[in-house]
Tab-separated table of C-alpha atoms in Angstrom:
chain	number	residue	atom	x	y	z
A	1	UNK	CA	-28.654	-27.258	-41.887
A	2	UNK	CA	-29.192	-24.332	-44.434
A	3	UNK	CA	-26.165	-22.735	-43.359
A	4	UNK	CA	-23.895	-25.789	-43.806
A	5	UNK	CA	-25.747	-26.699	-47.400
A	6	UNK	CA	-26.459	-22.984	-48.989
A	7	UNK	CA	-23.756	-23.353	-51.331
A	8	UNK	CA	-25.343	-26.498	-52.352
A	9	UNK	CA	-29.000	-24.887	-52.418
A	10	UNK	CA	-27.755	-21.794	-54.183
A	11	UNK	CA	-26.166	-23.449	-56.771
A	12	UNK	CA	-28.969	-26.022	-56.649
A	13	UNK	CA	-31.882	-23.038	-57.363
A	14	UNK	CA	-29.866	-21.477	-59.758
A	15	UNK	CA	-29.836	-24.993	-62.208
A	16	UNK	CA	-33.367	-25.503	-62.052
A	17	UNK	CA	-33.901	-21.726	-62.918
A	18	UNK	CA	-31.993	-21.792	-65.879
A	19	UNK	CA	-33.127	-24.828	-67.072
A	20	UNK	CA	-36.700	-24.333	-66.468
A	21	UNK	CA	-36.787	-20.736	-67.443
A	22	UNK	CA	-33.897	-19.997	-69.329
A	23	UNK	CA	-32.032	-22.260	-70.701
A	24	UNK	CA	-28.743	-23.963	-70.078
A	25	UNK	CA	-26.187	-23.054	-73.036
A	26	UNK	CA	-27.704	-23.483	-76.067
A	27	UNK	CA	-30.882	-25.683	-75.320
A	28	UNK	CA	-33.702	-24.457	-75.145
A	29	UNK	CA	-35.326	-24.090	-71.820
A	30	UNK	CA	-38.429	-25.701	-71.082
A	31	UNK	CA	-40.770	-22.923	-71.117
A	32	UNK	CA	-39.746	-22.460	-74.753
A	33	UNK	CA	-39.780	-26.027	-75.519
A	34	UNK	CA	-43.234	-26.411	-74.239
A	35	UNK	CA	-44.152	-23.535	-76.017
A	36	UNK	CA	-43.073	-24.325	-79.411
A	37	UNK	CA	-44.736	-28.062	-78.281
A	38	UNK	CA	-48.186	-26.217	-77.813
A	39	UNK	CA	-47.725	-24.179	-80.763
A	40	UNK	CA	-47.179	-26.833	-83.481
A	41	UNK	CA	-49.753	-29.129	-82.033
A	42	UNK	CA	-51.903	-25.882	-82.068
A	43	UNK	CA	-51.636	-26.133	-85.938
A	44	UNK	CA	-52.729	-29.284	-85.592
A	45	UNK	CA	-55.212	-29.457	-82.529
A	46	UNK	CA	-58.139	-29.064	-85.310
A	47	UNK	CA	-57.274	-32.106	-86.836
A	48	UNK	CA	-58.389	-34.601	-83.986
A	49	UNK	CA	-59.093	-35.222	-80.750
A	50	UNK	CA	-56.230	-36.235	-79.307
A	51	UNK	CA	-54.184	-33.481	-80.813
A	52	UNK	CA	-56.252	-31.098	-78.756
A	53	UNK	CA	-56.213	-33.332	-75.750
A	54	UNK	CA	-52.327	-33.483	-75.959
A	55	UNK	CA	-51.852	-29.437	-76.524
A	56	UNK	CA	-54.180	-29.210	-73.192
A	57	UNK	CA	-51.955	-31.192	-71.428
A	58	UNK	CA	-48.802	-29.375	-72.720
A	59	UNK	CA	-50.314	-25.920	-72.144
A	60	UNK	CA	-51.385	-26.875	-68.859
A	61	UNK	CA	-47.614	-28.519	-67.709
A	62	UNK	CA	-46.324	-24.902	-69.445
A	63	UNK	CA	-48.681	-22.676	-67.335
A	64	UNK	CA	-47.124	-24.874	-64.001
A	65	UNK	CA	-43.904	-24.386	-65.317
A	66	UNK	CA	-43.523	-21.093	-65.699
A	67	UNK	CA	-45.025	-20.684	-62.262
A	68	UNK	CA	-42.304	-22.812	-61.186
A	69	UNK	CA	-39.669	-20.512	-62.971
A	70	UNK	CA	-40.773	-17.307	-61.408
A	71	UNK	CA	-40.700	-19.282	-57.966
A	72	UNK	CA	-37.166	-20.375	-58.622
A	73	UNK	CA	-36.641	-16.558	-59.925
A	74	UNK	CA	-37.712	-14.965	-56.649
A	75	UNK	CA	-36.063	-17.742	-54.764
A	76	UNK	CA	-32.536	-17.051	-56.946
A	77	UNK	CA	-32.347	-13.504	-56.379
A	78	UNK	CA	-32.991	-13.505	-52.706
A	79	UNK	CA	-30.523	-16.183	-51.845
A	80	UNK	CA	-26.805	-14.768	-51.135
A	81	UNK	CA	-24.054	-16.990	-50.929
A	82	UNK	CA	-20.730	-14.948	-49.169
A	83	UNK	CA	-17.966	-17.334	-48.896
A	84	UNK	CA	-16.481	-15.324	-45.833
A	85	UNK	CA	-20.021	-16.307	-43.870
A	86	UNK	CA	-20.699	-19.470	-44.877
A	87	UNK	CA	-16.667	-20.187	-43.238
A	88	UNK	CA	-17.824	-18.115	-40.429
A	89	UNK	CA	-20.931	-19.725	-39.756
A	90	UNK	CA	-19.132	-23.030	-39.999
A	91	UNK	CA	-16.339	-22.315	-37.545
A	92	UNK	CA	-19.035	-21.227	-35.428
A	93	UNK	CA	-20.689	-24.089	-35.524
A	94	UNK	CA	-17.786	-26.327	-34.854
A	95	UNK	CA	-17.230	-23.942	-31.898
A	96	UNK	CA	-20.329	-24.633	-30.467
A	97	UNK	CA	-19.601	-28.551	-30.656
A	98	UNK	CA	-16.248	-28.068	-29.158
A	99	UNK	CA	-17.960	-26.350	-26.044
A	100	UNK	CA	-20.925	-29.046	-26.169
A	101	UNK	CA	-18.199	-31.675	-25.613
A	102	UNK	CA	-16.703	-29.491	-22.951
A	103	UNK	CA	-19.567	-28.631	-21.245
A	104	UNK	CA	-22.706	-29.951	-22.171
A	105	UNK	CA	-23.908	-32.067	-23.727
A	106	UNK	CA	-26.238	-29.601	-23.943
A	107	UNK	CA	-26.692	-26.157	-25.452
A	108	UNK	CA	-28.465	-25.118	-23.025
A	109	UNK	CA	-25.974	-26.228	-20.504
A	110	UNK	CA	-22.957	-24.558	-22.812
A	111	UNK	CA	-24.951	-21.413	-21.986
A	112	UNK	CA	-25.692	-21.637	-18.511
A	113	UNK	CA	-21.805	-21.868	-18.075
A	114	UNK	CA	-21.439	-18.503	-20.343
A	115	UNK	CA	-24.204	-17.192	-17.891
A	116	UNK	CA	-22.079	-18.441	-14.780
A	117	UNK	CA	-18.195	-17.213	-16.418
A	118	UNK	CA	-20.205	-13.912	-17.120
A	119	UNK	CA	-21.222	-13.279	-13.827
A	120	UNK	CA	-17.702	-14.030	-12.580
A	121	UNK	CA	-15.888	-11.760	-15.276
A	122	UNK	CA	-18.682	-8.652	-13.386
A	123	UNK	CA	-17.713	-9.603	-10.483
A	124	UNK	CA	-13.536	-8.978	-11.401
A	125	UNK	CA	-14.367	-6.133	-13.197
A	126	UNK	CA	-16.074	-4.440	-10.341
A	127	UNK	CA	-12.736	-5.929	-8.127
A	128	UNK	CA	-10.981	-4.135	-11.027
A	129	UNK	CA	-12.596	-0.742	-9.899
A	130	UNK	CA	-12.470	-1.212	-6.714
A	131	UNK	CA	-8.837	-1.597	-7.580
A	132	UNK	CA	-8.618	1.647	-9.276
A	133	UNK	CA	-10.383	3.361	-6.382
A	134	UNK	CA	-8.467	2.799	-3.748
A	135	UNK	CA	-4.982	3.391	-6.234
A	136	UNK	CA	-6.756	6.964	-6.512
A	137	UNK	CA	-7.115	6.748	-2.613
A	138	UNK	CA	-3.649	5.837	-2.457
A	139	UNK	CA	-1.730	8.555	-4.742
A	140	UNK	CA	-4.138	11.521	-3.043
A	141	UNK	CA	-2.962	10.080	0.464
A	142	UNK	CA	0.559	10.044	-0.782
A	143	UNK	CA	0.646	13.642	-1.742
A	144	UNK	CA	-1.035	14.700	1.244
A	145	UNK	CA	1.787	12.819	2.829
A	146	UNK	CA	4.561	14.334	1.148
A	147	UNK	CA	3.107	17.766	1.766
A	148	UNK	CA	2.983	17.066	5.216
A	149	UNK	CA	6.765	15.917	5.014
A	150	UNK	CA	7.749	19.059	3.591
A	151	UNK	CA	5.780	21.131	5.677
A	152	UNK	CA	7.529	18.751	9.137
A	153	UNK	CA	11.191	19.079	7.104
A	154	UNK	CA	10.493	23.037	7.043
A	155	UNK	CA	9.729	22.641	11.290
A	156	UNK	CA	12.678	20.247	12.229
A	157	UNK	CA	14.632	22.734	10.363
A	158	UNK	CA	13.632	25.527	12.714
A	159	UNK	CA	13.646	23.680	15.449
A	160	UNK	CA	17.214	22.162	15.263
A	161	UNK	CA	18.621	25.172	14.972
A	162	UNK	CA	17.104	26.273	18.319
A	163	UNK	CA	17.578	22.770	20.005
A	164	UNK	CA	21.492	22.799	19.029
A	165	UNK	CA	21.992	26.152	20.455
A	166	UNK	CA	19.839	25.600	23.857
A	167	UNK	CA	22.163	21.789	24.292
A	168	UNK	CA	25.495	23.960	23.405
A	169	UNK	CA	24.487	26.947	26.299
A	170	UNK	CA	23.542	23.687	28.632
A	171	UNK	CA	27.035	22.192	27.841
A	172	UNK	CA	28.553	25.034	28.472
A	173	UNK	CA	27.617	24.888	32.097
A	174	UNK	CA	28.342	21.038	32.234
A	175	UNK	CA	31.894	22.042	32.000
A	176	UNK	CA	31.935	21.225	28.062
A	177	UNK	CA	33.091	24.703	26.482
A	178	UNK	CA	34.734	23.864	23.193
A	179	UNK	CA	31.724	21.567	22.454
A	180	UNK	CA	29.830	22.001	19.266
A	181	UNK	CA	26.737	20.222	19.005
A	182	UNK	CA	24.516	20.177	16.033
A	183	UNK	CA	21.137	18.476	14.776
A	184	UNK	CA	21.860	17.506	11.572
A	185	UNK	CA	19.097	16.925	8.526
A	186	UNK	CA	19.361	14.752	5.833
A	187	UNK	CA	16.526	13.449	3.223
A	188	UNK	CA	15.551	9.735	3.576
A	189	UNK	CA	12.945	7.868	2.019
A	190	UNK	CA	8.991	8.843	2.447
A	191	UNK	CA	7.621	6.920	5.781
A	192	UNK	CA	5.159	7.523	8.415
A	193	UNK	CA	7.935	9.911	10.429
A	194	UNK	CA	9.109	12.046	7.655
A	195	UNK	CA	10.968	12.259	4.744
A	196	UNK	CA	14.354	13.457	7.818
A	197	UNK	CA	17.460	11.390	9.066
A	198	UNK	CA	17.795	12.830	12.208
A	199	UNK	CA	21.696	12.706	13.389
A	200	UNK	CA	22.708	14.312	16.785
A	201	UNK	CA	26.579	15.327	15.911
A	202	UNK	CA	29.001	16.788	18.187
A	203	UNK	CA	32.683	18.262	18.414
A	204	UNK	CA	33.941	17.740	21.810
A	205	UNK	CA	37.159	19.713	21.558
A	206	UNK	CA	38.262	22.574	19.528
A	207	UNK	CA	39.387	21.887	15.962
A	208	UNK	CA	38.097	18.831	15.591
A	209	UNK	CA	35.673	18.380	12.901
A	210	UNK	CA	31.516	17.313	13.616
A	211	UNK	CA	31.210	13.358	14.148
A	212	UNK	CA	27.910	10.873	14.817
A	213	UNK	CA	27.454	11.425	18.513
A	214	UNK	CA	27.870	7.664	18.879
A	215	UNK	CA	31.054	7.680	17.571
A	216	UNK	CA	32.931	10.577	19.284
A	217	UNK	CA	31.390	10.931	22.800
A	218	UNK	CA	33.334	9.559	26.025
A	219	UNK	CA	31.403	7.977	28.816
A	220	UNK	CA	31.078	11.039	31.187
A	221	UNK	CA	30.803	13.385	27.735
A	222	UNK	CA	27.552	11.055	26.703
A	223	UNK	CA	26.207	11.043	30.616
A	224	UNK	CA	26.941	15.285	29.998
A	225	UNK	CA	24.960	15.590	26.658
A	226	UNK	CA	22.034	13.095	27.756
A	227	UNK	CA	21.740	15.415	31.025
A	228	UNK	CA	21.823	18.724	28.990
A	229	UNK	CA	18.992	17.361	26.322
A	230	UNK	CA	16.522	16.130	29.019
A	231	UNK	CA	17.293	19.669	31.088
A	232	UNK	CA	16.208	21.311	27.571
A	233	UNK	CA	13.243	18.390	27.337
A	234	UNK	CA	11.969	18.638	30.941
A	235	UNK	CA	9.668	22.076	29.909
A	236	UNK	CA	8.361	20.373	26.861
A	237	UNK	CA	8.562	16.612	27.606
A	238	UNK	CA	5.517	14.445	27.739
A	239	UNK	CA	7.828	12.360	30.039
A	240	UNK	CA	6.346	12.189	33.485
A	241	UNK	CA	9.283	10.372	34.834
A	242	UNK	CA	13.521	10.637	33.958
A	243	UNK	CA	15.750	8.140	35.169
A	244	UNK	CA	19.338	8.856	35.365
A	245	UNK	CA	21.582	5.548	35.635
A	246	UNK	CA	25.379	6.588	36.762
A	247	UNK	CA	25.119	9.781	34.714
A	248	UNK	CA	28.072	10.826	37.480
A	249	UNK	CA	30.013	8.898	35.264
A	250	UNK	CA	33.580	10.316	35.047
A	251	UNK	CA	32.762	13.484	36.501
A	252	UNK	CA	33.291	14.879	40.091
A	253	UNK	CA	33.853	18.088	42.150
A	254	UNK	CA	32.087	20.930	41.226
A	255	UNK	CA	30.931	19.149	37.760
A	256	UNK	CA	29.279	16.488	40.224
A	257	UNK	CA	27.712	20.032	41.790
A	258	UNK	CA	26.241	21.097	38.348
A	259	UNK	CA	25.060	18.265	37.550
A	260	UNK	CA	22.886	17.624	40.572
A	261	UNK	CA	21.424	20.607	40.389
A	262	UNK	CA	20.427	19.880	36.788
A	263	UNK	CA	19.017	17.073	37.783
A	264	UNK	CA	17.192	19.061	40.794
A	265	UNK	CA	15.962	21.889	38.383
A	266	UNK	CA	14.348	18.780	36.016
A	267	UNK	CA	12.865	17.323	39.064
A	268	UNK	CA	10.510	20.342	39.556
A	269	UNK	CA	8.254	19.256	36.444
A	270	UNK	CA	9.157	15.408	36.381
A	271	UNK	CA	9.873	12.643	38.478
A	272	UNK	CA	13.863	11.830	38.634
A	273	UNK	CA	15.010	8.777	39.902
A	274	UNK	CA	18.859	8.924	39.889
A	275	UNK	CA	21.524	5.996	40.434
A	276	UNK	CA	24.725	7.361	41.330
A	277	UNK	CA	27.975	7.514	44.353
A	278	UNK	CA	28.590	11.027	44.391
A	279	UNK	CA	27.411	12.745	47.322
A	280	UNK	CA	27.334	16.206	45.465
A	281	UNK	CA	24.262	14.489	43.780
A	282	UNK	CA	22.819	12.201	46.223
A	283	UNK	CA	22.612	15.090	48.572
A	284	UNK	CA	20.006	16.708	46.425
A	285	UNK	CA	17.174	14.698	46.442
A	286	UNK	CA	14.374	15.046	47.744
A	287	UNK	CA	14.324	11.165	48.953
A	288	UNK	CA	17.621	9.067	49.264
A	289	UNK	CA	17.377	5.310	49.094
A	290	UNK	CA	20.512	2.851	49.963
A	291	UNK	CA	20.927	-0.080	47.174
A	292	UNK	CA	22.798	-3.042	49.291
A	293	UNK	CA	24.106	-6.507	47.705
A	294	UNK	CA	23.470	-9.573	49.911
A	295	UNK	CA	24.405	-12.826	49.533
A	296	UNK	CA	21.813	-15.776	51.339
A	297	UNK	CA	23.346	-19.191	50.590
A	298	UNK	CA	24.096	-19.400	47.170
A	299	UNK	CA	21.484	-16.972	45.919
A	300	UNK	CA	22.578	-12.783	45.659
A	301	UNK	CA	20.133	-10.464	46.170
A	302	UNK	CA	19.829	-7.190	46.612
A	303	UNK	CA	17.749	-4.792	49.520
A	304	UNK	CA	16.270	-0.987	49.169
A	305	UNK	CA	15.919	1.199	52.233
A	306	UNK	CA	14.873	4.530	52.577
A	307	UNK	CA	16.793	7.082	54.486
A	308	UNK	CA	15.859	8.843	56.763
A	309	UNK	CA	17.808	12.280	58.042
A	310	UNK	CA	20.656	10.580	60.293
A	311	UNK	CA	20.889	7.476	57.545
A	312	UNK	CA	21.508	9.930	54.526
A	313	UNK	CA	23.998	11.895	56.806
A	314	UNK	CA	25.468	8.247	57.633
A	315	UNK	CA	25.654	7.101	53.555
A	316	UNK	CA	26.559	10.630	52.532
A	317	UNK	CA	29.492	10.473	55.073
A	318	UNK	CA	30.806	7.213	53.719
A	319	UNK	CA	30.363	8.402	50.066
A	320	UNK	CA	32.530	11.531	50.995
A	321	UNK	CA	35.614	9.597	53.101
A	322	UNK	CA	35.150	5.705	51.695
A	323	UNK	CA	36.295	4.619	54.812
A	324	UNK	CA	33.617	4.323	58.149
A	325	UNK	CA	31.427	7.607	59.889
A	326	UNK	CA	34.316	9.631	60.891
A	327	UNK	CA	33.510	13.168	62.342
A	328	UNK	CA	35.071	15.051	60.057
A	329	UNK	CA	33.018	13.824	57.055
A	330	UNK	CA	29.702	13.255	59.159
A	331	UNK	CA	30.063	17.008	59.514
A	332	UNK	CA	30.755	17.150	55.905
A	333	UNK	CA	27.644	15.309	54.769
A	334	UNK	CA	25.622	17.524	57.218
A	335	UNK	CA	26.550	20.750	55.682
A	336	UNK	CA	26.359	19.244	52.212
A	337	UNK	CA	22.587	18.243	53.312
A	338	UNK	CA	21.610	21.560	54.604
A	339	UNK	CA	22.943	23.255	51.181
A	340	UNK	CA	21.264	20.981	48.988
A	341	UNK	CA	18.017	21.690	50.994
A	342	UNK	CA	18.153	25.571	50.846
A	343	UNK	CA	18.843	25.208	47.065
A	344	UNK	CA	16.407	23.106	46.233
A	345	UNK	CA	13.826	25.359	48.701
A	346	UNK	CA	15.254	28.666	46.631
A	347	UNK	CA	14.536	26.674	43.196
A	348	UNK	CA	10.765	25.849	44.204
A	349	UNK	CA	10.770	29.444	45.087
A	350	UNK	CA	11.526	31.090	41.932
């Protein structure tokens, strides 16, 4: 209450004071009135009784008086009023009603929900740190990242170079001379692999410009390049098995030769399982199964037998004339057998 009234109480002090002590306009205050009271009835007080009596009385309503005034004095000149406060301390207090109507309709329960909306605005601004933590976690991981990028860039730069030339010399022997074949580089957005595009391209014939492997490459040329990169792999590769699905695909004669060997040199580090009709190839494994389609009802299946040395010489025979075991090609398949065994024995050997 002394906030909301101390422009009332100011002004309120301040009127007694200066009519009490000193005056309004000008009247005469009533110090001085009492005074000059007391002092004409002191001319007088000698005369009677009641003269005396009545200066007493005066003199003794003075003496209160001007204890009064230098109350009010000390009371005037210690009271401030500051308009900007007194409408601060006002909005403040309609503030605090607002939020008693909100939340009360208590005080104490207005500040027991500042105590609770506190703790919560900690609790963010710790989330807010956490926040800036892990951003700080986040930017050094990313430039660790892109160094490593640069640093794999600078390696698959090397190593293209090398792998292009090693799938050209490999292509070379696959009956693919004017072939170019190139790894090519390019700069792609920042991920977990790299900041690289890798893009196998290739020039099949002479004159004609680089291409997207996809693109350009045949059948037998794709069967050709896919054989060449796993014969480069096959030192390095983590693979423990290769299959090769009709990678005789339009090839024959002595490509078909080249290629099963390939195959055969890969197969002395890694499993190769190879799908194919060309004898030239079949006639180099180390195992030969037959793949037969057979038809029970209405349901097609399909069998798997393994050959043994008269079966392979059998199939072999069939794959080499396409028409029954006649003894010209049985012969044929033997001899093509007992090659493929002494190379592959002279391989292991060296």
């Amino acid at each position: 209450e002394v906030y909301r009234n101390s422009e009332k109480i100011a002004g309120s002090v301040n009127r007694a004071y200066d009519l009490v002590y000193r005056g309004a306009g000008r009247s005469l205050s009533a110090l001085e009135s009492l005074k000059k009271a007391s002092d004409a009835l002191g001319n007088i007080s000698g005369l009677d009784e009641r003269f005396e009596a009545i200066k007493s009385k005066i003199d003794e309503v003075y003496y209160l008086a001007e204890d009064a005034g230098y109350e009010l004095q000390a009371l005037n000149e210690s009271i401030e009023f500051d308009p900007r406060e007194a409408e601060r301390v006002a909005g403040r207090l309609m503030e605090l009603k607002r939020l008693a109507r909100k939340y009360g309709p208590e005080i104490s329960d207005v500040i027991q929900r500042r105590n609770t909306v506190s703790a919560q605005l900690n609790e963010l601004e710790k989330g807010n740190e956490a926040l800036e933590q892990i951003n700080a976690r986040v930017e050094k991981s990313r430039a660790q990242l892109e160094r490593l990028a640069a640093e794999l860039s600078l390696s698959r730069a090397e190593l293209s170079r090398k792998l292009s030339l090693r799938i050209m010399r490999e292509l070379d022997e696959l009956g693919m001379k004017n072939a170019r074949f190139e790894v090519s580089l390019s700069k792609c957005p920042l991920s977990s692999k790299g900041c690289d595009k890798v893009e196998f391209m290739l020039s099949a014939n002479l004159g004609e410009p680089l291409k997207p492997l996809a693109s350009v490459a045949s059948g037998g040329e794709l069967s050709r390049i896919m054989l060449a990169m796993k014969t480069v792999g096959a030192e390095t590769s983590g693979v423990d098995s290769m299959v090769f699905d009709e990678i005789d695909t339009g090839i024959s004669g002595r490509m078909a030769q080249v290629v099963g060997e390939k195959m055969a040199f890969i197969s002395r580090n890694r499993q190769v399982i190879c799908v194919t009709h060309l004898p030239q190839i079949a006639a180099l494994g180390d195992r030969q199964y037959l793949v037969r389609k057979t038809v029970d009802g209405q349901r097609t299946g399909s069998t798997v037998e393994l050959l043994d040395e008269e079966g392979r010489v059998e199939v072999l025979s069939q794959m080499i004339s396409g028409v029954g075991s006649r003894e010209s090609s049985l012969s044929h398949a033997r001899n093509m057998l007992m090659s493929a065994q002494k190379l592959i024995s002279n391989m292991n050997k060296s």
